[in-house]
Every structure is written in C-alpha cells, then in structure tokens.
Short mmCIF file of C-alpha atoms in Angstrom, two decimals:
data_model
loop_
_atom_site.label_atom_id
_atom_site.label_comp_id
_atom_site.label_asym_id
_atom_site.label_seq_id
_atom_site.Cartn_x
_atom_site.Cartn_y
_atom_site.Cartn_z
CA UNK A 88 128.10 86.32 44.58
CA UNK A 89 130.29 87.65 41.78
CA UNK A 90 126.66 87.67 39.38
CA UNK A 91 125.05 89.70 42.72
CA UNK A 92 128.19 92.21 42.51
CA UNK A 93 128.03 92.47 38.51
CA UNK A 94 124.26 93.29 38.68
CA UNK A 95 124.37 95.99 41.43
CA UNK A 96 127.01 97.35 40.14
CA UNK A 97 125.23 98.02 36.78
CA UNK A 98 122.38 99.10 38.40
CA UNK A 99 124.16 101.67 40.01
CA UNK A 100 125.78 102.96 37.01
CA UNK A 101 122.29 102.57 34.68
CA UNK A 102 121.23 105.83 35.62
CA UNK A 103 124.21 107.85 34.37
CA UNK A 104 124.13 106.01 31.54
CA UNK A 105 121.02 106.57 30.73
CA UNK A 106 121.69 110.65 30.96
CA UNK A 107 125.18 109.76 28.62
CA UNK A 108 122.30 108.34 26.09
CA UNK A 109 119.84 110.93 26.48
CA UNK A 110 122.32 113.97 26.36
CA UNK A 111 123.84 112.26 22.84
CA UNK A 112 120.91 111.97 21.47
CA UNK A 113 120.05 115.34 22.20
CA UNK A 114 123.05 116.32 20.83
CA UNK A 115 122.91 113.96 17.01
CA UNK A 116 118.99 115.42 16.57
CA UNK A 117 119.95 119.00 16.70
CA UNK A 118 122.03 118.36 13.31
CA UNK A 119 120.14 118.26 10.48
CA UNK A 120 120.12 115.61 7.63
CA UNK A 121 124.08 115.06 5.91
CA UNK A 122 123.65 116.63 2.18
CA UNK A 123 125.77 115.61 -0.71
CA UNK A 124 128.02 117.70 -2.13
CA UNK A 125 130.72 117.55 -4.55
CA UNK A 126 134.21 118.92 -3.60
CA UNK A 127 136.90 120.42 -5.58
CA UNK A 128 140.24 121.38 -5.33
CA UNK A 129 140.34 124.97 -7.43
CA UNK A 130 144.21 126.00 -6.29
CA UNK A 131 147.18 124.90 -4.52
CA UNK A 132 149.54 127.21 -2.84
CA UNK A 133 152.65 126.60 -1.87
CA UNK A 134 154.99 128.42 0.20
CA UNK A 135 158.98 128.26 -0.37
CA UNK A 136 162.16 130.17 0.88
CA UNK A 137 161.21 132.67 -2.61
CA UNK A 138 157.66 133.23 -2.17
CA UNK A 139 154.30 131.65 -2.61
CA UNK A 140 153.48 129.71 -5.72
CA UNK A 141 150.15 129.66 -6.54
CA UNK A 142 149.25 126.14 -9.19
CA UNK A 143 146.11 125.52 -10.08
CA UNK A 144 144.73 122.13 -10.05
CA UNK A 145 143.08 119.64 -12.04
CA UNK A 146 139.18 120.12 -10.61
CA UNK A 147 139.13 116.53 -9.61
CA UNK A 148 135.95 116.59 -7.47
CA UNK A 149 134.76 113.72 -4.81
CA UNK A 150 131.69 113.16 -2.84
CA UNK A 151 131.45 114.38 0.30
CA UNK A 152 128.13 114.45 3.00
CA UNK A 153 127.67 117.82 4.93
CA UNK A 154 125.09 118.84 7.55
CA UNK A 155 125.20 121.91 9.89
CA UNK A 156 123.60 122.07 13.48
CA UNK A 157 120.40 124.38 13.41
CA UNK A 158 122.26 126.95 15.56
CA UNK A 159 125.55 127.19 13.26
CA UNK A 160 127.44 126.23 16.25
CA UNK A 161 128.79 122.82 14.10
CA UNK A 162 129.35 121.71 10.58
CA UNK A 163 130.17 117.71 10.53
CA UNK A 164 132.27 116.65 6.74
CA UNK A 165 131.75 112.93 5.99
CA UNK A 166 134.55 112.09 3.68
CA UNK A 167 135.38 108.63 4.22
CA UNK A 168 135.92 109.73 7.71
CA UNK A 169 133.09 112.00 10.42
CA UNK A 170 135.14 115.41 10.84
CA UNK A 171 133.55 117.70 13.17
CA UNK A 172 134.48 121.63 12.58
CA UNK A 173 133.12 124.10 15.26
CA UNK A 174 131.79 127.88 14.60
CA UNK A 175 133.77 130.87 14.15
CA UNK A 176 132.60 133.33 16.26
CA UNK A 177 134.77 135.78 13.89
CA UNK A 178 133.92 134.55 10.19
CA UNK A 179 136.60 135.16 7.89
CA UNK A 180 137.71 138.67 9.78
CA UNK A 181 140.87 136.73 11.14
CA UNK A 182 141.49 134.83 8.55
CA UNK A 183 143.21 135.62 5.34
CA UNK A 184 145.06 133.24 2.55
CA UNK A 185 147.51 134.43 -0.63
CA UNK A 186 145.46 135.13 -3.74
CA UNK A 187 146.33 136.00 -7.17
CA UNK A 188 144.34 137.57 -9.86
CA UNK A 189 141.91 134.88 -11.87
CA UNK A 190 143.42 131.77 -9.85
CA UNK A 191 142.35 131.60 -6.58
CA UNK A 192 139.07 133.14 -4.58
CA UNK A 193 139.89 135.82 -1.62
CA UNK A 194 138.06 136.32 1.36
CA UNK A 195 136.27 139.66 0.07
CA UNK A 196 135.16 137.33 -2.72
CA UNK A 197 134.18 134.75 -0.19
CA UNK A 198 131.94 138.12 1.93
CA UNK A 199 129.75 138.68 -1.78
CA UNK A 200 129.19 135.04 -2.47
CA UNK A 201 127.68 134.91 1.22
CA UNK A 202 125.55 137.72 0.62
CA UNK A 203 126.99 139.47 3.54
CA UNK A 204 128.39 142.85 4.28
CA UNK A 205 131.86 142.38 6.20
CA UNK A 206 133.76 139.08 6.61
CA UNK A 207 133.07 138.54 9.99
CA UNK A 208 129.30 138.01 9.25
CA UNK A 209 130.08 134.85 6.84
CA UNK A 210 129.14 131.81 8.51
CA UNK A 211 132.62 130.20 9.51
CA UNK A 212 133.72 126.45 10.96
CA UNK A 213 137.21 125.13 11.55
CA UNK A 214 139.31 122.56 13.72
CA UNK A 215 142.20 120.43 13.14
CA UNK A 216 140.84 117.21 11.48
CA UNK A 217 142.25 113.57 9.98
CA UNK A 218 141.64 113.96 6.08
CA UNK A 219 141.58 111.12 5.30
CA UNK A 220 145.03 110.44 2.64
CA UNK A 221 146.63 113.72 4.43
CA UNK A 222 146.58 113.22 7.51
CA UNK A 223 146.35 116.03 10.32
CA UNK A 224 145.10 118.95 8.50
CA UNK A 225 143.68 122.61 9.69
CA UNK A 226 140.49 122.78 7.86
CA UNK A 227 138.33 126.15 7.65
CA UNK A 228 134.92 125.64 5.99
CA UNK A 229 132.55 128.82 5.09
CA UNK A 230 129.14 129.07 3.76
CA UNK A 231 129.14 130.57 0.03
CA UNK A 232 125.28 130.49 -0.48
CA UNK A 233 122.55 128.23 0.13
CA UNK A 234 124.38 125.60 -2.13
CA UNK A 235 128.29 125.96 -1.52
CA UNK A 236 130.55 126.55 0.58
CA UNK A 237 134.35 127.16 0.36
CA UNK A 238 137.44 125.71 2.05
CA UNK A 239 140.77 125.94 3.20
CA UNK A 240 143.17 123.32 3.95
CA UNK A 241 146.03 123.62 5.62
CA UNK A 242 148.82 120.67 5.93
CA UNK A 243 151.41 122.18 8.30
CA UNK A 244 150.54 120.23 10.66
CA UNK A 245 151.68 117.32 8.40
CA UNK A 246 155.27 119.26 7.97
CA UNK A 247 154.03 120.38 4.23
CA UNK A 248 153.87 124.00 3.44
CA UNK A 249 150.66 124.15 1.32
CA UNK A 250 147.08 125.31 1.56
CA UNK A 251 144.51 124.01 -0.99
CA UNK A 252 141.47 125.87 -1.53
CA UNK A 253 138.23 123.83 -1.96
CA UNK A 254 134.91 124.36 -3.25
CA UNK A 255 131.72 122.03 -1.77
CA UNK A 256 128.61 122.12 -4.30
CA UNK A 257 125.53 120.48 -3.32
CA UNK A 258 124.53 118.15 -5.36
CA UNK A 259 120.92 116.97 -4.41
CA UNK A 260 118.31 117.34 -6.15
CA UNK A 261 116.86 120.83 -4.68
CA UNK A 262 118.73 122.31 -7.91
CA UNK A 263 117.39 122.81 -11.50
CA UNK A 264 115.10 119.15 -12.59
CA UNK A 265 115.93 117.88 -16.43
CA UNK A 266 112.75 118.65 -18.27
CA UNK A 267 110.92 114.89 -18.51
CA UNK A 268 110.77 113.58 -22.42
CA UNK A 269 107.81 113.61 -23.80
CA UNK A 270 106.21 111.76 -26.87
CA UNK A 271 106.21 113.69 -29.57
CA UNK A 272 102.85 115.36 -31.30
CA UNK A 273 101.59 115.55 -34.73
CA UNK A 274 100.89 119.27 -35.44
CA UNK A 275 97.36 119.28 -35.98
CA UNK A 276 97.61 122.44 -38.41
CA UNK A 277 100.13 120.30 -40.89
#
C-alpha cells in the first residue's frame, strides 16, 4: 500500500515537474555558448582613514568562461565557480570608482572602449557573488568591445576596503590566426 501511495503521489507531482524541466531548459538555451577569456587584475585600490591608494598589480591573468543571454538581461562567469550577474538597466551612469592618471581605467574610458555615447548605454551586469578565494564579493562586469570586457570588484562585503579592477580578454580563436609555415622555395630566377 505504501508502493500504491509512493506512485500516486509521483504521479501527481510529474506534471509540475515536468513544467520545472521545461521552464529550465528554456531558461539554459537562451544563453549562448561560455567563451574563454583571460582575466587580469590591472589595479588595486585601497581605501584608508588618509585617502585612497591606488597599487598597481602584477597582471597575473587566469582563465575564466563567459557567455551572455541573447537579450543582455544575464552574463554567467565560470571561474572555478557558476556566478550569475544580472543587467544594469543604468550602465555605468550610477556607478563610478577612484582613478588616477596612467594607472587605472575610468568609466568615461570604459563609454569609448564600448563604442557608445554616454555611460548609461554600456552594456552593464552586477550582483553579489562567491569568488572563489575571496569570498562574498560585489562584482560589476561591462562590455568593452566585442572581445573584452572590464570589471570591478568590490570586497566590503568581506570587511576589506579594496576594489580591484579587472580586465576579461577573449581568448578563442575568432582573433588574428598565426600564418601556417610553409616549405621553403628555390627562387627560380637565382
């Protein structure tokens, strides 16, 4: 009787799990494919009772997989850990970050690499994420180009007052190909 109960049960309970499966799916197939990209830290800042200190950093780069729903709406980071970031709906116009001449990149720096006209037109994701060695981080992610995009990275959440400013390249191979070798050719004039 116990089997009976089991088996009703689920059969009461396959049809809304069936629409749980269906809506999911519907939901991974609007992302497109992860691409690799390399990220970077470029700068560090750090904020202290007599100012912000901005240091920057050794360019140590890991992999990192990034794909982008075909409306914008998401941007999922696979960095040893899924983080899911959600769209914007302001770009960059609310958000601004400490630069200093030649070390770090600003936000109107940020609007040209996009090939936009105002900072709330660049194509902007954030949420508060696990990274993975940090912790809880704010993360901000914005589209640079076809091939980059920049971040922020905020650890307050962790209790540490610094922001590190990131750099994603992709690094398929949609860029530039090495030219193949070729045998080489006796000139037939020599």
């Amino acid at each position: 009787m116990i089997q009976l109960l089991s088996l009703r049960r689920l059969l009461q309970v396959l049809p809304a799990l069936a629409l749980l499966v269906a809506m999911t799916d519907g939901a991974l197939s609007d992302m497109l494919a992860p691409e690799p990209y390399t990220v970077a830290n470029t700068a560090t800042l750090t904020r202290s009772d007599t100012g912000i200190e901005i240091v920057p950093t050794g360019f140590e780069q890991r992999l990192v997989h990034i794909s982008v729903c075909e409306q914008d709406s998401e941007l999922v980071i696979d960095a040893g850990a899924s983080m899911r970031l959600w769209r914007i709906p302001t770009g960059l116009s609310r958000i601004e970050w400490p630069v200093s001449a030649g070390v770090s990149l600003s936000r109107d720096d940020a609007v040209v690499l996009a090939g936009v006209a105002t900072p709330q037109e660049v194509l902007t994701w954030g949420a508060e994420v696990e990274w993975p060695g940090l912790g809880p981080v704010t993360l901000v992610v914005f589209r640079m180009g076809p091939d980059r995009f920049g971040g922020l990275l905020s650890s307050m959440p962790s209790g540490v007052r610094q922001l590190r400013q990131m750099v994603f390249q992709r690094t398929s191979s949609h860029g530039r190909q090495r030219p193949q070798s070729r045998p080489v050719e006796a000139c037939p004039g020599c």
